[in-house]
Amino acid sequence: MGLRDWWDRVNGRTPEPAAPEVVLDRVPTEEDLLASLDATDAAVAGGAVPAPVASRVRRITRTVRETLPRVRNLGLGSAEAYAVTATATDYLPEALAAYTRLPRQWADSRPVEDGRTSLMLLIDTLDLLASSMDAIFDAAVRVDANALVVQGRFLQEKFGHASSDPTSPGLGPL
């Protein structure tokens, strides 16, 4: 208790409540994301889910793994970077868990929405995630490809057209 708190108590004043402490969730590291992808791959291994589900899950986890080293190209606070993180830690594991909690025969044979079974719904969800992750991967790689194009144009302007003849006038001193 500080002097001011004591003085306020002596004079009958109630101290102002302390501001609530804000606790933020920890941002997952690349290692966290890879561990989540490993767990998801393990969850579909060994026939735990039908082959079409397992192959789609592996495609998504492979694309996310290929995208992770390039996430900075998207901007760390971007919607695309968030989508990669959320896919690895939430969207994909949750979709898979919702399906695997259902009895297999029931999930694969009973229509639950618009004549589609839980299996069909899961496959549609996985296809959506796969196409989204493919688009994000393309965007991340495109940043590096565009840098190559820009560098090539710069060198083209600086040194002229490429030639196999070293005495060509376009290849002056560097």
C-alpha positions in Angstrom: 0.0 0.0 0.0 1.4 3.4 -1.0 1.1 6.7 0.9 -1.6 7.9 -1.4 -3.7 4.8 -0.8 -3.3 5.1 3.0 -4.3 8.8 2.8 -7.3 8.1 0.7 -8.4 5.3 3.2 -7.9 7.7 6.2 -10.1 10.3 4.5 -12.8 7.8 3.5 -12.1 8.0 -0.2 -12.2 4.8 -2.2 -9.4 4.3 -4.6 -10.1 4.1 -8.2 -10.2 0.5 -9.4 -7.0 -0.6 -11.2 -7.3 -0.9 -14.9 -7.9 -4.5 -15.9 -4.8 -6.3 -17.1 -5.1 -7.1 -20.8 -3.9 -10.6 -21.6 -3.2 -11.2 -25.3 -2.9 -14.6 -26.9 0.6 -15.6 -27.8 1.2 -15.5 -31.6 2.0 -18.9 -32.8 5.6 -19.4 -34.1 6.5 -21.3 -37.2 7.4 -24.2 -35.0 3.9 -24.1 -33.5 2.4 -24.1 -36.9 4.5 -27.0 -38.1 3.7 -29.0 -34.9 0.0 -28.4 -35.6 0.4 -29.6 -39.2 2.2 -32.7 -38.0 -0.6 -33.5 -35.6 -3.2 -33.0 -38.4 -1.2 -35.3 -40.7 -1.0 -37.9 -37.9 -4.7 -37.7 -37.4 -5.5 -38.8 -40.9 -2.8 -41.5 -41.1 -3.5 -45.2 -41.0 -7.0 -45.1 -42.4 -8.5 -43.0 -39.7 -10.5 -41.2 -42.4 -11.5 -42.1 -45.9 -8.8 -41.8 -48.6 -10.3 -38.8 -50.3 -10.2 -36.9 -47.0 -6.7 -37.9 -46.2 -5.3 -36.9 -49.6 -7.0 -33.5 -49.4 -5.7 -32.9 -45.9 -2.1 -33.8 -46.9 -2.4 -31.5 -49.9 -3.4 -28.6 -47.6 -0.7 -29.3 -45.0 1.9 -29.6 -47.8 0.8 -26.2 -49.3 0.8 -24.5 -45.8 4.3 -25.9 -45.2 5.6 -24.5 -48.5 4.0 -21.1 -47.8 5.3 -20.7 -44.2 8.8 -19.6 -45.2 7.3 -17.0 -47.5 4.6 -15.6 -45.2 6.7 -12.4 -44.7 6.2 -11.7 -48.4 2.5 -11.4 -47.7 3.0 -9.0 -44.8 2.9 -10.4 -41.3 -0.3 -8.6 -40.3 -2.1 -9.4 -43.6 -5.3 -11.3 -44.0 -3.4 -13.9 -46.0 -0.8 -14.5 -43.3 -3.6 -14.8 -40.8 -5.4 -17.3 -43.0 -2.3 -19.5 -43.2 -1.9 -19.4 -39.4 -5.6 -20.1 -38.8 -5.7 -22.9 -41.4 -2.8 -24.7 -39.6 -4.1 -24.2 -36.1 -7.8 -23.9 -36.3 -9.7 -24.2 -39.6 -8.2 -27.5 -40.8 -8.0 -29.3 -37.4 -11.5 -28.2 -36.4 -13.1 -29.3 -39.6 -11.4 -32.7 -39.3 -12.3 -33.1 -35.6 -15.9 -32.2 -36.2 -16.1 -35.0 -38.8 -14.1 -37.6 -36.8 -16.4 -37.1 -33.8 -19.3 -38.5 -35.8 -19.9 -42.3 -36.1 -18.3 -43.3 -39.4 -21.2 -45.1 -41.0 -23.6 -42.3 -40.0 -21.3 -39.5 -41.2 -20.7 -41.2 -44.6 -24.3 -42.1 -45.4 -26.8 -39.8 -43.7 -27.7 -36.5 -45.4 -27.3 -33.6 -43.0 -27.6 -30.5 -45.3 -29.1 -30.1 -48.7 -28.9 -33.9 -49.3 -25.2 -33.9 -48.6 -23.6 -36.2 -46.0 -21.1 -35.0 -43.4 -18.4 -36.6 -45.6 -19.5 -34.6 -48.6 -19.6 -31.4 -46.5 -16.1 -32.1 -45.2 -14.7 -32.7 -48.7 -16.3 -29.4 -49.9 -14.7 -27.6 -46.9 -11.3 -29.2 -47.6 -11.5 -28.3 -51.3 -12.2 -24.7 -50.3 -9.3 -24.6 -47.9 -7.0 -26.2 -50.6 -7.9 -23.6 -53.2 -7.5 -20.8 -50.7 -4.1 -22.0 -49.6 -3.0 -22.5 -53.3 -4.0 -18.9 -54.0 -2.1 -17.6 -51.0 1.0 -19.7 -51.9 0.9 -18.2 -55.4 0.6 -14.7 -54.0 3.6 -15.3 -51.7 5.7 -16.7 -54.5 4.7 -14.0 -56.9 6.4 -11.4 -54.7 9.8 -13.2 -55.3 8.9 -13.7 -59.0 8.1 -10.0 -59.4 11.4 -9.1 -57.7 13.2 -11.2 -60.4 11.3 -9.4 -63.2 12.2 -6.0 -61.7 15.8 -6.9 -61.3 15.9 -8.2 -64.9 14.4 -5.0 -66.2 16.9 -2.9 -64.2 19.8 -4.8 -65.7 18.3 -4.7 -69.2 18.1 -0.9 -68.9 21.6 -0.6 -67.4 23.5 -2.9 -69.7 21.3 -3.3 -72.8 20.3 -6.4 -74.6 22.1 -9.6 -73.7 24.5 -11.0 -76.2 26.8 -14.0 -76.3 29.5 -11.8 -77.9 31.7 -10.3 -75.1 32.9 -7.5 -77.4 29.3 -6.3 -77.9 28.9 -2.6 -77.2 26.1 -3.2 -74.7 28.6 -4.9 -72.3 30.7 -2.0 -71.3 32.8 -1.9 -68.1 31.0 -2.8 -64.9 
